[in-house]
Structures are given as C-alpha cells and as structure tokens.
XYZ file of N, CA and C in Angstrom:
321
model
N 118.457 107.131 205.675
C 117.593 107.268 204.528
C 118.396 106.921 203.275
N 117.827 106.066 202.432
C 118.462 105.669 201.186
C 118.192 106.718 200.115
N 119.222 107.064 199.350
C 119.092 108.053 198.294
C 119.543 107.421 196.983
N 118.734 107.598 195.944
C 119.091 107.131 194.610
C 119.407 108.342 193.743
N 120.466 108.254 192.975
C 120.826 109.297 192.025
C 120.781 108.695 190.630
N 120.313 109.459 189.666
C 120.248 109.007 188.282
C 121.347 109.713 187.501
N 122.256 108.934 186.973
C 123.320 109.497 186.136
C 122.845 109.442 184.688
N 122.616 110.598 184.080
C 122.112 110.650 182.710
C 123.263 110.862 181.738
N 123.096 110.293 180.566
C 124.084 110.502 179.508
C 123.365 110.974 178.250
N 124.030 110.937 177.126
C 123.422 111.446 175.898
C 122.484 110.449 175.239
N 122.481 109.210 175.660
C 121.632 108.187 175.050
C 120.398 107.967 175.925
N 119.425 108.862 175.821
C 118.218 108.750 176.623
C 117.005 109.109 175.790
N 115.831 108.832 176.338
C 114.570 109.074 175.640
C 113.703 110.005 176.464
N 113.058 110.939 175.810
C 112.089 111.810 176.458
C 110.705 111.315 176.050
N 109.865 111.036 177.035
C 108.507 110.553 176.752
C 107.572 111.024 177.850
N 106.313 110.928 177.573
C 105.291 111.284 178.547
C 105.352 110.321 179.734
N 105.009 110.820 180.905
C 104.923 109.972 182.101
C 103.562 109.308 182.239
N 102.649 109.627 181.341
C 101.263 109.175 181.486
C 101.169 107.669 181.709
N 101.773 106.881 180.824
C 101.659 105.423 180.939
C 102.396 104.891 182.167
N 103.456 105.564 182.569
C 104.205 105.109 183.740
C 103.423 105.297 185.035
N 102.511 106.224 185.031
C 101.709 106.511 186.229
C 100.315 105.902 186.165
N 100.027 105.202 185.084
C 98.715 104.582 184.907
C 98.670 103.277 185.707
N 97.940 103.280 186.786
C 97.867 102.113 187.677
C 97.123 100.940 187.042
N 96.414 101.170 185.960
C 95.673 100.113 185.285
C 96.570 99.237 184.408
N 97.766 99.717 184.068
C 98.682 98.952 183.219
C 99.613 98.100 184.056
N 99.894 96.908 183.555
C 100.875 96.046 184.222
C 102.267 96.622 184.004
N 103.190 96.198 184.837
C 104.575 96.631 184.697
C 105.142 96.179 183.353
N 104.741 94.996 182.897
C 105.196 94.490 181.596
C 104.743 95.411 180.464
N 103.483 95.847 180.491
C 102.964 96.730 179.452
C 103.648 98.096 179.514
N 103.874 98.605 180.716
C 104.572 99.886 180.864
C 105.981 99.806 180.291
N 106.670 98.734 180.586
C 108.034 98.565 180.091
C 108.076 98.429 178.586
N 107.164 97.645 178.018
C 107.150 97.462 176.572
C 106.824 98.773 175.865
N 105.830 99.516 176.367
C 105.490 100.790 175.744
C 106.668 101.756 175.842
N 107.337 101.805 176.973
C 108.509 102.669 177.125
C 109.575 102.297 176.109
N 109.801 101.000 175.956
C 110.799 100.553 174.988
C 110.385 100.912 173.569
N 109.125 100.688 173.232
C 108.642 100.989 171.890
C 108.765 102.487 171.588
N 108.483 103.333 172.573
C 108.597 104.772 172.374
C 110.050 105.212 172.228
N 110.971 104.407 172.726
C 112.388 104.771 172.650
C 113.048 104.326 171.346
N 112.400 103.433 170.612
C 112.998 102.901 169.383
C 112.771 103.835 168.203
N 113.651 103.770 167.199
C 113.456 104.601 166.005
C 112.178 104.218 165.255
N 111.615 105.162 164.539
C 110.348 104.937 163.844
C 110.424 103.793 162.839
N 111.556 103.567 162.248
C 111.719 102.513 161.237
C 112.034 101.144 161.847
N 111.951 101.003 163.147
C 112.260 99.744 163.816
C 111.293 98.649 163.382
N 111.709 97.403 163.501
C 110.859 96.250 163.207
C 109.958 95.997 164.415
N 108.768 96.573 164.393
C 107.846 96.484 165.526
C 107.004 95.215 165.514
N 107.417 94.205 164.768
C 106.694 92.938 164.811
C 106.952 92.276 166.161
N 106.117 91.298 166.480
C 106.338 90.560 167.728
C 107.719 89.921 167.733
N 108.134 89.395 166.596
C 109.452 88.763 166.491
C 110.563 89.804 166.638
N 110.369 90.977 166.052
C 111.366 92.036 166.165
C 111.535 92.498 167.601
N 110.426 92.607 168.326
C 110.501 93.004 169.731
C 111.062 91.879 170.592
N 110.736 90.636 170.248
C 111.274 89.493 171.004
C 112.787 89.396 170.837
N 113.274 89.853 169.700
C 114.713 89.795 169.400
C 115.537 90.613 170.392
N 114.950 91.676 170.933
C 115.700 92.554 171.836
C 115.246 92.431 173.285
N 114.458 91.409 173.573
C 113.962 91.184 174.930
C 114.156 89.741 175.334
N 114.064 89.499 176.612
C 114.156 88.137 177.129
C 112.847 87.384 176.916
N 111.732 88.113 176.922
C 110.418 87.500 176.764
C 110.222 86.992 175.340
N 109.423 85.965 175.236
C 109.088 85.383 173.934
C 107.893 86.121 173.336
N 107.563 85.770 172.106
C 106.503 86.481 171.386
C 105.147 86.406 172.088
N 104.844 85.303 172.786
C 103.548 85.201 173.474
C 103.411 86.257 174.568
N 104.469 86.468 175.336
C 104.440 87.474 176.401
C 104.344 88.877 175.809
N 105.035 89.106 174.727
C 104.984 90.415 174.070
C 103.610 90.637 173.465
N 103.029 89.598 172.881
C 101.671 89.689 172.318
C 100.675 90.080 173.414
N 100.792 89.476 174.592
C 99.896 89.804 175.702
C 100.020 91.275 176.086
N 101.251 91.780 176.159
C 101.464 93.178 176.519
C 100.925 94.104 175.430
N 101.124 93.744 174.166
C 100.603 94.552 173.060
C 99.073 94.595 173.128
N 98.423 93.462 173.390
C 96.958 93.439 173.509
C 96.497 94.296 174.685
N 97.231 94.243 175.794
C 96.887 95.079 176.947
C 96.979 96.558 176.577
N 98.050 96.934 175.891
C 98.222 98.325 175.469
C 97.159 98.727 174.452
N 96.756 97.794 173.620
C 95.698 98.065 172.652
C 94.360 98.285 173.365
N 94.046 97.424 174.325
C 92.798 97.582 175.091
C 92.778 98.906 175.850
N 93.955 99.347 176.321
C 94.050 100.591 177.090
C 94.095 101.830 176.198
N 94.256 101.653 174.868
C 94.237 102.775 173.948
C 95.599 103.358 173.604
N 96.673 102.747 174.104
C 98.020 103.243 173.797
C 98.495 102.763 172.421
N 97.929 101.671 171.949
C 98.211 101.172 170.609
C 96.866 101.059 169.886
N 96.810 101.610 168.676
C 95.585 101.549 167.871
C 95.911 100.763 166.608
N 95.104 99.726 166.374
C 95.306 98.862 165.210
C 94.279 99.204 164.134
N 94.769 99.362 162.916
C 93.915 99.578 161.757
C 94.159 98.427 160.802
N 93.114 97.744 160.405
C 93.246 96.613 159.484
C 93.294 97.111 158.054
N 94.195 96.564 157.268
C 94.318 96.912 155.852
C 93.627 95.836 155.022
N 92.942 96.276 153.975
C 92.248 95.350 153.084
C 92.717 95.572 151.655
N 92.665 94.499 150.859
C 93.035 94.634 149.453
C 91.818 95.118 148.661
N 91.964 95.189 147.344
C 90.888 95.718 146.494
C 89.618 94.861 146.542
N 89.751 93.605 146.943
C 88.586 92.712 147.059
C 87.993 92.699 148.461
N 88.552 93.502 149.341
C 88.033 93.576 150.696
C 88.603 92.550 151.653
N 89.575 91.767 151.198
C 90.182 90.749 152.073
C 91.234 91.394 152.966
N 91.299 90.898 154.208
C 92.316 91.396 155.134
C 93.693 91.041 154.608
N 94.607 92.000 154.594
C 95.957 91.720 154.115
C 97.024 92.171 155.094
N 96.644 92.745 156.193
C 97.627 93.164 157.178
C 97.017 94.127 158.169
N 97.864 94.647 159.021
C 97.413 95.605 160.023
C 98.472 96.683 160.189
N 98.011 97.851 160.538
C 98.908 98.956 160.850
C 98.667 99.333 162.299
N 99.736 99.439 163.059
C 99.643 99.789 164.468
C 100.219 101.184 164.668
N 99.514 102.016 165.421
C 100.015 103.335 165.779
C 100.189 103.348 167.289
N 101.365 103.774 167.730
C 101.717 103.785 169.147
C 101.587 105.215 169.655
N 100.868 105.398 170.748
C 100.635 106.722 171.318
C 101.216 106.811 172.724
N 101.620 108.024 173.096
C 102.115 108.249 174.461
C 100.974 108.354 175.457
N 99.804 108.752 174.980
C 98.626 108.841 175.841
C 97.502 108.065 175.179
N 96.633 107.442 175.970
C 95.593 106.585 175.386
C 94.617 107.359 174.518
N 94.176 106.693 173.464
C 93.197 107.244 172.538
C 91.822 106.705 172.903
N 90.772 107.478 172.625
C 89.431 106.963 172.917
C 89.147 105.726 172.079
N 88.351 104.808 172.603
C 88.040 103.582 171.849
C 87.299 103.908 170.561
N 87.580 103.115 169.526
C 86.886 103.332 168.253
C 85.563 102.572 168.288
N 84.701 102.912 167.342
C 83.397 102.250 167.259
C 83.470 100.917 166.548
N 84.636 100.611 165.962
C 84.797 99.368 165.219
C 85.093 98.225 166.189
N 84.550 97.037 165.922
C 84.841 95.892 166.793
C 86.302 95.450 166.644
N 86.869 94.949 167.715
C 88.259 94.454 167.675
C 88.327 93.177 166.860
N 89.371 93.050 166.083
C 89.587 91.856 165.264
C 90.797 91.127 165.790
N 90.612 90.157 166.650
C 91.751 89.416 167.221
C 92.151 88.242 166.419
C-alpha cells in the first residue's frame, strides 16, 4: 500500500475545502481559486498579474475566472462613472459560492 505524507511548514494557507470538493469545477478552476485565496489582498488580481505567476496565459486564466464566476465563487460588480458609462469592474472572491444575482452578466 502506498502512503503519502504531507510535510507542512510555516508558509501555508488555510481555506475552505468547498471548492476542492466541488465536482462541477474543473481542476484548472480549483487550482486558480486556491491560488487566489492564498495571495495577499493587495495582490494584482488582473489577468496579467495572475499570468505573471503561472505557466498559463491570460486566455486560460480568463476561462477559469469565467468558470468561477458562473459557479458563484467570483462575483463581478460593474463600476460606472457619473454619466452612467462603464469604467471598470470590481471582483470579489469567495470561498463558497454565492447565489446568482438578478442582474444579467456583462461579458
């Protein structure tokens, strides 16, 4: 019988197991969410910032982010200026999925 042992050190992350056990998520989405939850809050969470620390390019990361968004682990809020024009987006990352909002997705 093969036995695996995990050697832990002081540089580790504590997070919910919810996304890791969610059979609906791809392994890529699980890995990206785990990585995002392990990064400091002030990290550059742009696609380019995440691509900088991964082997995957921005297109692959974008796909995983959209998957996590569809599953409710990432919630996007669009920001508008005083004239109502879109000027950016704010993303909130959750350890457990949030219920879908009534607003249509803006891709």
